[in-house]
Coordinates of C-alpha atoms and ligand atoms in Angstrom, one line a residue:
Chain A
X91 CA -23.3 5.6 143.3
X92 CA -22.7 2.1 145.1
X93 CA -22.6 -0.7 142.5
X94 CA -24.5 -3.1 144.9
X95 CA -27.2 -0.4 145.4
X96 CA -27.4 0.2 141.4
X97 CA -27.7 -3.2 140.8
X98 CA -30.6 -3.7 143.1
X99 CA -32.4 -0.6 141.8
X100 CA -32.3 -1.8 137.9
X101 CA -33.3 -5.1 139.1
X102 CA -36.2 -3.7 140.6
X103 CA -37.1 -1.7 137.5
X104 CA -36.5 -4.6 135.2
X105 CA -38.9 -7.1 137.0
X106 CA -41.3 -4.1 137.2
X107 CA -40.7 -3.9 133.1
X108 CA -39.9 -0.5 133.9
X109 CA -37.9 0.9 131.0
X110 CA -37.8 4.4 132.0
X111 CA -36.4 3.9 135.7
X112 CA -33.7 1.3 134.2
X113 CA -32.6 4.0 131.9
X114 CA -32.2 6.0 134.9
X115 CA -30.0 4.0 137.0
X116 CA -28.0 3.1 133.9
X117 CA -27.7 6.6 133.0
X118 CA -26.5 7.8 136.7
X119 CA -23.7 5.0 136.8
X120 CA -22.4 5.4 133.3
X121 CA -18.9 7.1 133.8
X122 CA -18.2 10.3 131.4
X123 CA -14.8 8.4 130.2
X124 CA -16.4 5.3 129.2
X125 CA -20.1 5.3 129.3
X126 CA -20.3 2.1 127.3
X127 CA -18.2 0.0 129.7
X128 CA -19.5 1.0 133.0
X129 CA -23.1 0.6 131.7
X130 CA -22.4 -2.8 130.5
X131 CA -20.8 -4.1 133.5
X132 CA -23.6 -3.3 135.8
X133 CA -26.3 -4.7 133.2
X134 CA -23.8 -7.9 133.3
X135 CA -24.2 -8.0 136.7
X136 CA -27.6 -7.1 137.1
X137 CA -28.9 -10.0 134.6
X138 CA -26.2 -12.4 136.3
X139 CA -28.5 -12.0 139.5
X140 CA -31.6 -12.7 137.9
X141 CA -30.2 -15.4 136.0
X142 CA -29.2 -17.0 139.2
X143 CA -32.4 -16.3 140.6
X144 CA -34.5 -18.0 138.3
X145 CA -32.5 -21.4 138.4
X146 CA -33.0 -21.3 142.5
X147 CA -36.8 -21.0 141.3
X148 CA -37.2 -17.3 142.9
X149 CA -37.8 -15.8 139.6
X150 CA -39.7 -16.7 136.2
X151 CA -38.5 -16.9 132.9
X152 CA -40.6 -14.5 131.5
X153 CA -38.5 -12.1 133.8
X154 CA -35.6 -13.1 132.6
X155 CA -36.5 -12.9 129.0
X156 CA -38.3 -9.1 129.6
X157 CA -35.2 -7.7 131.2
X158 CA -32.7 -9.3 128.8
X159 CA -34.8 -7.7 126.2
X160 CA -34.8 -4.5 128.0
X161 CA -31.1 -4.3 129.0
X162 CA -30.3 -5.1 125.1
X163 CA -32.2 -2.3 123.8
X164 CA -30.6 0.1 126.3
X165 CA -26.8 -1.2 125.7
X166 CA -27.5 -0.8 121.7
X167 CA -28.5 2.7 122.4
X168 CA -25.1 3.5 124.3
X169 CA -23.5 2.0 121.4
X170 CA -24.5 0.6 118.3
X171 CA -24.1 -3.4 117.5
X172 CA -20.7 -4.0 116.1
X173 CA -19.0 -1.0 117.0
X174 CA -15.6 -1.7 117.3
X175 CA -15.2 -0.6 121.0
X176 CA -17.3 -3.5 122.1
X177 CA -15.6 -5.9 124.2
X178 CA -12.2 -7.3 122.2
X179 CA -13.3 -10.9 122.3
X180 CA -12.9 -13.8 119.7
X181 CA -15.8 -14.6 117.1
X182 CA -18.6 -15.9 118.7
X183 CA -21.8 -17.7 117.4
X184 CA -25.1 -19.0 119.0
X185 CA -27.3 -22.0 117.4
X186 CA -30.3 -23.9 118.0
X187 CA -29.0 -27.1 116.9
X188 CA -31.6 -29.4 115.1
X189 CA -35.0 -28.3 117.0
X190 CA -36.9 -25.1 116.9
X191 CA -37.2 -23.6 120.1
X192 CA -35.4 -20.4 120.0
X193 CA -36.4 -18.8 123.2
X194 CA -33.3 -20.3 125.1
X195 CA -31.2 -18.7 122.0
X196 CA -33.0 -15.4 122.0
X197 CA -32.2 -15.1 125.6
X198 CA -28.9 -15.8 125.9
X199 CA -28.2 -13.8 122.9
X200 CA -29.8 -10.4 124.6
X201 CA -28.0 -11.3 128.0
X202 CA -24.6 -11.3 126.2
X203 CA -25.3 -8.5 123.9
X204 CA -26.6 -6.4 127.1
X205 CA -23.3 -7.4 128.5
X206 CA -21.1 -5.9 125.9
X207 CA -20.4 -8.9 124.0
X208 CA -20.6 -9.3 120.0
X209 CA -22.5 -12.8 118.7
X210 CA -23.4 -13.9 115.5
X211 CA -26.7 -15.6 115.4
X212 CA -26.3 -18.6 113.3
X213 CA -30.0 -19.8 113.1
X214 CA -31.9 -22.4 114.6
X215 CA -33.4 -26.0 113.2
X216 CA -29.8 -26.3 111.9
X217 CA -28.0 -29.6 111.3
X218 CA -24.8 -30.7 112.3
X219 CA -23.4 -30.2 109.2
X220 CA -24.8 -26.9 108.3
X221 CA -23.4 -25.7 111.6
X222 CA -19.8 -27.1 110.6
X223 CA -20.2 -25.2 107.5
X224 CA -21.5 -21.9 109.2
X225 CA -18.8 -22.0 111.6
X226 CA -15.9 -22.5 109.5
X227 CA -17.3 -19.9 107.0
X228 CA -17.6 -17.5 109.6
X229 CA -14.4 -18.3 111.4
X230 CA -15.9 -18.7 114.9
X231 CA -14.1 -19.8 117.6
X232 CA -16.5 -19.8 120.6
X233 CA -20.0 -21.5 119.7
X234 CA -23.2 -21.7 122.1
X235 CA -25.4 -24.4 121.7
X236 CA -29.2 -23.9 122.9
X237 CA -31.1 -27.1 122.5
X238 CA -34.9 -28.1 124.0
X239 CA -35.4 -31.3 122.7
X240 CA -32.9 -34.5 124.1
X241 CA -32.2 -35.9 120.8
X242 CA -31.2 -32.6 119.9
X243 CA -28.7 -32.4 122.5
X244 CA -27.4 -35.9 122.0
X245 CA -26.4 -34.4 118.7
X246 CA -23.8 -32.1 120.2
X247 CA -21.1 -35.2 120.3
X248 CA -21.0 -35.7 116.5
X249 CA -20.9 -31.6 116.4
X250 CA -17.7 -31.9 118.5
X251 CA -16.3 -34.8 116.3
X252 CA -16.5 -32.4 113.4
X253 CA -15.1 -29.3 115.4
X254 CA -12.4 -31.1 117.6
X255 CA -9.6 -30.2 115.1
X256 CA -10.3 -26.8 114.4
X257 CA -10.3 -26.0 118.4
X258 CA -13.8 -24.3 118.5
X259 CA -14.9 -24.3 122.2
X260 CA -18.6 -25.5 122.5
X261 CA -20.7 -24.0 125.4
X262 CA -24.0 -25.7 125.6
X263 CA -27.4 -24.9 127.5
X264 CA -31.1 -25.7 127.5
X265 CA -33.7 -27.8 129.3
X266 CA -32.4 -31.5 128.8
X267 CA -28.8 -30.2 130.3
X268 CA -30.5 -29.1 133.3
X269 CA -32.4 -32.2 133.9
X270 CA -29.3 -34.5 133.5
X271 CA -26.3 -32.8 134.9
X272 CA -23.8 -35.1 133.3
X273 CA -25.3 -35.2 130.1
X274 CA -22.9 -32.1 128.7
X275 CA -20.1 -34.5 129.4
X276 CA -21.5 -37.3 127.6
X277 CA -21.5 -35.4 124.6
X278 CA -18.1 -33.9 125.0
X279 CA -19.0 -30.0 125.3
X280 CA -16.5 -28.1 126.5
X281 CA -18.7 -26.1 128.9
X282 CA -22.5 -26.0 130.2
X283 CA -24.3 -23.5 131.4
X284 CA -27.8 -23.8 133.3
X285 CA -29.0 -20.1 133.3
X286 CA -28.0 -16.9 131.5
X287 CA -25.9 -16.2 134.6
X288 CA -23.7 -19.0 133.9
X289 CA -23.6 -17.9 130.1
X290 CA -21.8 -14.6 131.0
X291 CA -19.5 -16.3 133.6
X292 CA -18.5 -18.8 131.0
X293 CA -17.9 -16.1 127.8
X294 CA -16.0 -14.0 130.5
X295 CA -13.9 -17.1 131.5
X296 CA -13.0 -17.9 127.9
X297 CA -12.3 -14.4 126.8
X298 CA -9.9 -13.8 129.5
X299 CA -8.0 -16.9 128.6
X300 CA -7.6 -15.7 125.0
Chain B
X223 CA -50.4 -59.1 155.2
X224 CA -51.7 -57.2 151.9
X225 CA -55.1 -56.7 151.1
X226 CA -56.6 -58.5 147.9
X227 CA -54.8 -57.3 144.6
X228 CA -56.8 -54.6 142.8
X229 CA -57.4 -53.7 139.5
X230 CA -56.0 -51.1 137.9
X231 CA -58.9 -48.6 138.0
X232 CA -59.7 -49.6 141.7
X233 CA -56.1 -48.9 142.8
X234 CA -56.4 -45.5 141.1
X235 CA -59.7 -44.5 142.4
X236 CA -58.8 -45.2 146.1
X237 CA -55.4 -43.1 145.9
X238 CA -57.8 -40.0 144.1
X239 CA -59.9 -40.7 147.4
X240 CA -56.7 -40.3 149.3
X241 CA -56.8 -43.7 150.6
X242 CA -54.3 -46.4 150.7
X243 CA -54.9 -48.8 147.7
X244 CA -53.3 -52.0 147.8
X245 CA -50.3 -50.5 146.5
X246 CA -48.8 -47.1 144.7
X247 CA -50.4 -46.9 141.4
X248 CA -47.9 -46.5 138.5
X249 CA -48.7 -44.6 135.5
X250 CA -45.7 -45.4 132.8
X251 CA -46.3 -42.4 130.5
X252 CA -45.0 -44.0 127.4
X253 CA -45.9 -42.9 123.7
X254 CA -43.2 -43.5 121.4
X255 CA -42.1 -46.7 122.9
X256 CA -45.5 -48.2 121.5
X257 CA -44.0 -47.8 117.8
X258 CA -40.8 -50.0 119.3
X259 CA -42.9 -52.9 120.3
X260 CA -44.4 -52.9 117.1
X261 CA -41.3 -52.2 114.9
X262 CA -42.6 -49.3 112.9
X263 CA -41.2 -45.9 112.7
X264 CA -42.6 -43.3 114.8
X265 CA -44.2 -41.5 112.1
X266 CA -45.8 -44.7 111.0
X267 CA -46.8 -45.7 114.5
X268 CA -48.8 -42.2 115.1
X269 CA -50.4 -42.4 111.4
X270 CA -52.8 -45.3 112.4
X271 CA -55.2 -45.4 115.5
X272 CA -55.0 -49.1 115.7
X273 CA -51.1 -49.1 116.0
X274 CA -51.4 -47.0 119.0
X275 CA -54.5 -49.0 120.4
X276 CA -52.1 -52.0 120.0
X277 CA -49.1 -50.3 121.2
X278 CA -50.9 -49.1 124.5
X279 CA -52.2 -52.3 125.3
X280 CA -49.0 -54.0 124.9
X281 CA -47.1 -51.6 126.8
X282 CA -49.5 -51.9 129.7
X283 CA -49.2 -55.4 130.1
X284 CA -45.3 -55.5 129.5
X285 CA -44.8 -52.9 132.3
X286 CA -47.8 -53.9 134.7
X287 CA -49.0 -50.4 133.9
X288 CA -51.9 -48.9 136.1
X289 CA -53.0 -46.5 133.2
X290 CA -53.6 -46.4 129.0
X291 CA -52.0 -43.0 127.9
X292 CA -53.8 -42.2 124.9
X293 CA -51.3 -39.3 124.2
X294 CA -50.1 -39.0 120.9
X295 CA -48.0 -35.5 120.6
X296 CA -48.4 -31.9 121.4
X297 CA -48.5 -30.5 118.0
X298 CA -51.3 -32.9 116.6
X299 CA -53.5 -30.3 118.3
X300 CA -51.7 -27.2 116.4
X301 CA -52.2 -29.3 113.3
X302 CA -55.9 -29.2 113.6
X303 CA -55.4 -25.2 113.5
X304 CA -53.3 -25.4 110.1
X305 CA -50.0 -25.9 111.9
X306 CA -47.3 -28.2 110.5
X307 CA -46.0 -31.3 112.5
X308 CA -42.2 -32.2 111.8
X309 CA -41.7 -36.0 113.0
X310 CA -38.2 -37.4 114.0
X311 CA -36.8 -40.7 114.2
X312 CA -35.2 -40.9 117.3
X313 CA -37.8 -38.6 119.6
X314 CA -41.3 -36.6 119.6
X315 CA -42.7 -34.9 116.8
X316 CA -42.5 -31.1 117.1
X317 CA -44.8 -28.4 115.9
X318 CA -43.1 -26.8 112.8
X319 CA -43.2 -22.4 112.5
X320 CA -45.7 -20.7 114.0
X321 CA -48.9 -19.8 112.2
X322 CA -49.8 -16.8 113.9
X323 CA -47.1 -14.3 112.9
X324 CA -49.1 -11.1 113.7
X325 CA -51.1 -10.2 116.7
X326 CA -54.0 -8.9 114.6
X327 CA -54.2 -12.0 112.9
X328 CA -55.9 -13.1 116.3
X329 CA -59.2 -10.9 115.6
X330 CA -59.5 -13.2 112.5
X331 CA -58.9 -16.8 113.9
X332 CA -61.1 -19.7 113.5
X333 CA -61.5 -22.1 116.2
X334 CA -61.0 -25.6 114.2
X335 CA -63.8 -28.4 114.3
X336 CA -62.7 -31.4 116.5
X337 CA -64.7 -33.5 114.2
X338 CA -63.4 -32.4 111.1
X339 CA -59.8 -32.8 112.0
X340 CA -58.2 -35.9 111.0
X341 CA -55.7 -36.0 113.5
X342 CA -57.7 -35.5 116.5
X343 CA -60.2 -38.2 115.1
X344 CA -57.5 -40.6 115.0
X345 CA -56.6 -40.0 118.4
X346 CA -60.7 -40.6 119.4
X347 CA -60.6 -43.6 117.3
X348 CA -57.5 -45.0 119.3
X349 CA -59.3 -44.3 122.7
X350 CA -62.7 -46.1 121.9
X351 CA -60.6 -49.2 120.4
X352 CA -59.1 -49.4 123.8
X353 CA -62.1 -48.7 125.6
X354 CA -63.6 -51.6 123.8
X355 CA -60.8 -54.2 124.8
X356 CA -60.0 -53.2 128.5
X357 CA -63.2 -51.8 129.7
X358 CA -63.0 -50.4 133.3
X359 CA -60.1 -52.4 134.2
X360 CA -58.0 -49.4 133.6
X361 CA -58.3 -45.6 133.5
X362 CA -57.2 -44.4 130.1
X363 CA -55.8 -40.7 129.9
X364 CA -56.5 -38.3 127.4
X365 CA -54.6 -35.5 126.7
X366 CA -55.0 -31.8 126.0
X367 CA -52.9 -28.8 125.7
X368 CA -54.6 -26.0 128.0
X369 CA -55.7 -23.2 126.4
X370 CA -52.8 -20.9 128.1
X371 CA -50.2 -23.1 127.3
X372 CA -51.0 -23.7 123.5
X373 CA -50.1 -20.4 122.2
X374 CA -46.2 -21.1 122.6
X375 CA -46.9 -24.0 119.6
X376 CA -49.4 -21.0 117.8
X377 CA -47.1 -18.2 117.6
X378 CA -43.7 -18.9 119.4
X379 CA -42.6 -18.4 122.9
X380 CA -41.4 -14.9 122.8
X381 CA -44.2 -13.6 120.9
X382 CA -46.6 -15.0 123.3
X383 CA -44.7 -13.3 126.1
X384 CA -45.1 -10.3 124.6
X385 CA -48.8 -10.8 123.8
X386 CA -49.5 -12.2 127.5
X387 CA -47.6 -9.2 129.0
X388 CA -48.3 -6.2 126.4
X389 CA -51.3 -7.1 124.3
X390 CA -54.4 -8.0 127.1
X391 CA -57.2 -7.6 124.5
X392 CA -56.0 -10.0 122.0
X393 CA -54.5 -12.2 124.6
X394 CA -58.0 -12.4 126.2
X395 CA -59.4 -13.0 122.5
X396 CA -56.9 -15.8 122.1
X397 CA -57.8 -17.4 125.3
X398 CA -61.5 -17.2 124.5
X399 CA -61.0 -19.2 121.1
X400 CA -58.3 -21.7 122.7
X401 CA -60.7 -22.4 125.6
X402 CA -63.8 -23.3 123.3
X403 CA -61.3 -25.5 121.6
X404 CA -59.9 -27.3 124.7
X405 CA -63.5 -28.0 126.0
X406 CA -64.7 -29.5 122.7
X407 CA -61.3 -31.7 122.5
X408 CA -61.3 -32.8 125.9
X409 CA -65.3 -33.6 125.8
X410 CA -64.5 -35.5 122.4
X411 CA -62.0 -37.8 124.2
X412 CA -64.2 -38.4 127.0
X413 CA -67.1 -39.3 124.9
X414 CA -64.7 -42.0 123.1
X415 CA -63.9 -43.7 126.3
X416 CA -61.0 -41.6 128.0
X417 CA -61.7 -41.7 132.0
X418 CA -60.0 -38.5 132.6
X419 CA -58.3 -35.7 130.9
X420 CA -54.4 -34.9 131.6
X421 CA -54.5 -30.8 131.0
X422 CA -50.7 -29.8 130.2
X423 CA -50.3 -26.3 131.5
X424 CA -46.5 -25.7 132.1
X425 CA -46.9 -22.0 130.8
X426 CA -48.4 -21.6 134.3
X427 CA -45.6 -22.9 136.4
X428 CA -43.5 -20.6 138.1
X429 CA -40.5 -21.9 136.3
X430 CA -42.4 -19.7 133.2
X431 CA -44.5 -16.7 134.7
X432 CA -44.6 -15.2 138.3
X433 CA -47.6 -16.3 140.7
X434 CA -49.1 -12.9 140.3
X435 CA -49.2 -13.2 136.6
X436 CA -50.6 -16.5 136.8
X437 CA -53.6 -15.6 139.3
X438 CA -54.7 -13.3 136.7
X439 CA -54.2 -15.4 133.6
X440 CA -53.6 -19.1 133.6
X441 CA -55.6 -19.8 136.8
X442 CA -58.5 -18.2 135.5
X443 CA -58.4 -19.9 132.4
X444 CA -58.0 -23.3 133.9
X445 CA -61.1 -22.5 136.3
X446 CA -63.3 -21.6 133.3
X447 CA -62.0 -24.7 131.1
X448 CA -62.0 -27.4 133.8
X449 CA -65.6 -26.4 134.8
X450 CA -66.7 -27.2 131.5
X451 CA -64.8 -30.6 130.9
X452 CA -67.3 -33.7 131.4
X453 CA -64.8 -35.8 133.6
X454 CA -61.8 -35.8 136.0
X455 CA -58.8 -33.7 135.0
X456 CA -55.1 -34.0 136.2
X457 CA -52.9 -30.9 135.8
X458 CA -49.3 -31.5 134.5
X459 CA -46.6 -28.9 134.8
X460 CA -44.4 -30.9 132.3
X461 CA -41.6 -30.8 134.9
X462 CA -41.7 -27.2 135.7
X463 CA -42.0 -26.2 139.0
X464 CA -45.5 -25.7 140.9
X465 CA -45.0 -25.3 144.7
X466 CA -45.3 -21.8 144.9
X467 CA -48.8 -22.2 143.4
X468 CA -50.1 -25.6 144.6
X469 CA -52.6 -23.9 146.9
X470 CA -54.1 -22.3 144.1
X471 CA -54.0 -25.5 141.8
X472 CA -56.1 -27.0 144.4
X473 CA -58.8 -24.8 143.8
X474 CA -58.9 -25.0 139.8
X475 CA -61.2 -28.1 140.1
X476 CA -58.5 -30.4 139.0
X477 CA -58.0 -33.8 140.9
X478 CA -54.3 -34.4 140.1
X479 CA -51.0 -32.5 139.8
X480 CA -48.0 -33.7 137.7
X481 CA -44.8 -32.2 139.5
X482 CA -41.1 -31.6 138.9
X483 CA -38.0 -33.6 139.9
X484 CA -36.7 -30.1 140.4
X485 CA -39.0 -30.1 143.7
X486 CA -39.4 -32.2 146.8
X487 CA -42.1 -34.6 146.9
X488 CA -42.1 -34.1 150.6
X489 CA -42.6 -30.4 150.5
X490 CA -45.3 -30.9 147.8
X491 CA -47.2 -33.3 149.8
X492 CA -47.4 -31.3 152.9
X493 CA -49.7 -29.0 150.8
X494 CA -51.5 -31.3 148.9
X495 CA -52.5 -34.0 151.6
X496 CA -56.1 -34.8 151.4
X497 CA -56.5 -32.4 148.7
X498 CA -54.8 -33.1 145.5
X499 CA -53.1 -36.3 144.4
X500 CA -49.7 -36.0 143.2
X501 CA -48.6 -37.4 139.9
X502 CA -44.6 -37.8 139.5
X503 CA -41.6 -37.0 139.8
X504 CA -39.0 -39.3 138.6
X505 CA -36.8 -37.3 136.2
X506 CA -37.3 -39.0 132.4
X507 CA -34.5 -37.0 131.1
X508 CA -31.9 -38.6 133.4
X509 CA -33.7 -42.0 133.3
X510 CA -31.9 -42.8 130.1
X511 CA -28.7 -43.6 132.3
X512 CA -30.3 -45.0 135.6
X513 CA -28.6 -48.3 136.7
X514 CA -30.9 -50.7 138.3
X515 CA -29.6 -49.5 141.9
X516 CA -30.3 -46.2 140.9
X517 CA -34.0 -47.1 139.8
X518 CA -34.4 -48.9 143.3
X519 CA -33.5 -45.7 145.1
X520 CA -35.3 -43.1 143.0
X521 CA -38.7 -45.3 143.2
X522 CA -38.1 -46.2 147.0
X523 CA -37.4 -42.5 148.0
X524 CA -40.5 -41.3 145.8
X525 CA -42.9 -43.7 147.5
X526 CA -41.5 -42.6 151.1
X527 CA -41.9 -39.2 150.4
X528 CA -45.3 -39.1 148.9
X529 CA -46.8 -42.4 149.3
X530 CA -48.5 -42.2 152.8
X531 CA -52.3 -42.1 153.3
X532 CA -52.8 -42.2 149.2
X533 CA -53.1 -39.3 147.2
X534 CA -49.8 -40.7 145.0
X535 CA -49.4 -41.8 141.6
X536 CA -45.8 -42.7 140.9
X537 CA -44.7 -41.6 137.1
X538 CA -41.9 -39.7 135.4
X539 CA -42.0 -35.8 136.2
X540 CA -42.8 -34.7 132.5
X541 CA -45.8 -36.9 131.2
X542 CA -43.7 -38.6 128.6
X543 CA -40.8 -40.8 129.0
X544 CA -37.9 -39.9 126.6
X545 CA -37.7 -42.5 123.5
X546 CA -34.0 -43.3 124.9
X547 CA -35.0 -44.9 128.2
X548 CA -34.3 -48.6 127.9
X549 CA -37.1 -51.4 128.5
X550 CA -34.7 -53.1 131.3
X551 CA -35.0 -49.6 133.1
X552 CA -39.0 -49.4 132.7
X553 CA -39.1 -53.2 133.9
X554 CA -37.0 -52.2 136.7
X555 CA -39.3 -49.4 137.5
X556 CA -42.1 -51.3 137.4
X557 CA -40.4 -54.3 139.7
X558 CA -39.6 -51.7 142.2
X559 CA -42.7 -50.5 142.3
X560 CA -44.5 -53.4 143.4
X561 CA -41.4 -54.0 145.7
X562 CA -41.7 -50.8 147.7
X563 CA -45.6 -49.8 146.8
X564 CA -47.0 -51.9 149.0
X565 CA -49.6 -50.6 151.8
X566 CA -49.4 -50.1 154.3
X567 CA -45.9 -48.3 154.0
X568 CA -42.8 -50.3 155.3
Ligands
B12_826 C1 -43.5 -25.2 128.6 C2 -43.1 -26.5 127.8 C3 -43.8 -27.2 127.1 C4 -44.7 -26.3 126.3 C5 -44.4 -25.4 125.2 C6 -43.2 -25.8 124.8 C7 -42.3 -25.0 123.8 N1 -41.3 -24.1 124.1 O1 -42.5 -25.1 122.2 C8 -46.0 -27.2 125.3 C9 -46.7 -27.8 126.5 C10 -46.4 -26.7 124.3 C11 -44.8 -28.3 125.5 C12 -44.7 -29.3 124.4 C13 -43.9 -30.3 124.4 N2 -42.7 -30.5 125.2 CO1 -42.5 -29.5 126.6 N3 -41.7 -28.3 128.1 C14 -42.1 -27.3 128.6 C15 -40.8 -26.7 129.8 C16 -41.7 -26.7 131.2 C17 -40.2 -25.4 129.5 C18 -40.0 -25.0 128.0 C19 -39.6 -24.1 127.8 O2 -39.9 -23.3 126.4 N4 -38.7 -23.4 128.6 C20 -37.9 -21.9 127.9 C21 -36.5 -22.2 127.8 C22 -35.8 -20.9 127.1 O3 -36.0 -22.7 128.7 P1 -34.4 -23.6 128.9 O4 -34.4 -24.2 127.6 O5 -34.3 -24.4 130.2 O6 -33.5 -22.1 128.6 C23 -32.9 -21.8 130.1 C24 -31.9 -22.3 130.5 O7 -31.4 -23.6 130.2 C25 -30.6 -21.6 129.8 N5 -30.3 -21.7 128.3 C26 -30.7 -22.1 127.2 N6 -29.9 -22.1 126.2 C27 -29.0 -22.1 126.5 C28 -27.6 -22.0 126.0 C29 -26.2 -21.9 126.4 C30 -25.2 -21.8 125.9 C31 -26.4 -21.4 127.7 C32 -25.3 -21.1 128.7 C33 -27.8 -21.5 128.7 C34 -29.1 -21.6 127.9 O8 -31.4 -20.2 129.6 C35 -32.4 -20.3 129.6 C36 -32.9 -18.9 130.2 O9 -33.2 -19.3 131.8 C37 -39.9 -27.8 129.6 C38 -39.5 -28.5 131.0 C39 -38.8 -27.5 132.1 N7 -39.0 -27.3 133.5 O10 -37.9 -26.8 131.1 C40 -40.7 -29.1 129.1 C41 -39.6 -29.8 127.7 C42 -39.0 -28.7 127.1 N8 -40.7 -30.5 126.7 C43 -40.2 -31.6 126.2 C44 -41.0 -32.2 125.6 C45 -40.6 -33.6 125.2 C46 -42.0 -31.4 124.8 C47 -42.9 -32.2 123.9 C48 -42.1 -32.7 122.7 C49 -44.0 -33.4 123.9 C50 -44.7 -34.2 123.2 N9 -44.2 -35.3 122.7 O11 -45.5 -33.5 122.2 C51 -43.8 -31.1 122.9 C52 -43.2 -30.2 121.8 C53 -43.6 -29.2 121.5 C54 -43.2 -28.4 120.3 N10 -43.2 -27.2 120.7 O12 -43.5 -29.0 119.2 C55 -39.2 -32.2 126.9 C56 -37.9 -32.1 126.2 C57 -36.8 -33.0 126.8 C58 -37.2 -34.5 125.9 N11 -37.9 -35.3 126.9 O13 -36.6 -34.4 124.8 C59 -39.2 -30.9 128.3 C60 -37.5 -30.5 128.8 C61 -39.6 -31.8 129.2 C62 -38.9 -32.9 130.1 N12 -38.4 -32.4 131.7 O14 -38.4 -33.8 129.6 N13 -43.8 -28.1 126.2

């Protein structure tokens, strides 16, 4: 099947919250040799498109959230979490620094896992020191940070200072970074994403480098 | 030649009537800056009605602000429902863990009494203290979270989206309870002396839900609620987008709409003209780094795009300016508004 057509069909099913027809599209596309890889590639492309459309103002967050959750479920059925045949990648983790707003983390987590990546949920409301300790304990190499409050975003600077020697890459995202396009540089993050599509793109870029 | 100087109240009422006042009114929606003025921590500041009354009056004077903003913080409402408020030294307090953890709990949820909530009474007390000092000189803006947006703090955003999309019965029940609360809370602030209520409803924004969903949920809730609030309301999307639903919002009974920096004022004004007043849309988060020149440019641009014919109040795009924004920047905004906001437009 034409991949572009499949993306469009999957997108339509997801926006209608229609799990059954989403599953049909994924099933049709999955090759016999490597069902997981073909399916996660299709899902990635579709969720990237939905993420971009949200940022342009054409879609809503509820649609981004629901489609991420549905895809994560379907992909988990194809290949159980933590299975070694998931994409070979450096250890990744995601956390909400300082504040308590978990939806951004939840969305990015689902979208990346649905795309075949494996990542560790490091929690929310977590301080810089606690996070640094967790990163070293779990040997995290790529750290995704989601925040909703501006003071939390400003804390990334301190986090980076403490992680600089270990060479951990920091990807930041969340509302304050969308409203101030220079904020990520000010806090010395390595990358910044404005939507789930960016998260997929950046993580792919980092994993292909390593 | 400009007309005689108006009071803040006259200026605001004129623009709300879609006429041009002496100049564009400025609503600097400051909350935590009051603590800075009084040399208190944010937590101390909000723990006493007198502090907030004094803080607001000083801020109005310092920045020639055209309103008093009686907003403490959003989680003061969930505190009345039994939730926790977590204070921060350099930013706004946040709601603690959600207190609705299972959807079935909604069936036994009790609406708190506004009279018996210490936090809400503190807000009313601050409003009446301010009212006794300024009378009708400037509008006092009270704040209420919309019944439709409050659940994000009551139960968490992901659970709330699940409720809204998958559990219509409990969703409707929660809306009825929250509507009762929002109406009582808004009317208590009006009775204490507030001039109008700012109805915060960002969950209705197309940033969060599609328009079709809005029309069957947040829109109906807004119509029912606003019709029972005994004073004028402004609907604020807290920097969520609203261009795609502005036509609908204009029919909910609200007089003003708070709009995002992510949308062009010019386009918003085309729809709003003569129907609904625009409030916005300076980018508060970015404002922290603005130079004097940048302030000048942003203020001028906004006024140029939306000022003509009245129906416009210059403000930030969220309904609260971050604590990190410096006094000099706020002074520059105030001066630039006086320089570029005079009617007739230059
Ligand atoms: C809806 C809303 C509300 C609702 C619900 C809030 C909530 N979530 O608890 C209500 C009305 C209750 C509210 C209240 C408040 N709010 Co409010 N609110 C919003 C609004 C409109 C959306 C917030 C939201 O939850 N979005 C959903 C999340 C998932 O979106 P997101 O963070 O942008 O995430 C997306 C992308 O950024 C990206 N992403 C996220 N994380 C990551 C991570 C990585 C690595 C990557 C690559 C990408 C990525 O993907 C996500 C999905 O597309 C925003 C403004 C806006 N337009 O975004 C303000 C906003 C979040 N609010 C803000 C504030 C300050 C508050 C209050 C503190 C106000 C007060 N003084 O009381 C309270 C706090 C409430 C609380 N929980 O305690 C500020 C925060 C910034 C600041 N100034 O500090 C904002 C940004 C408004 C602004 N422009 O200033 N708010």
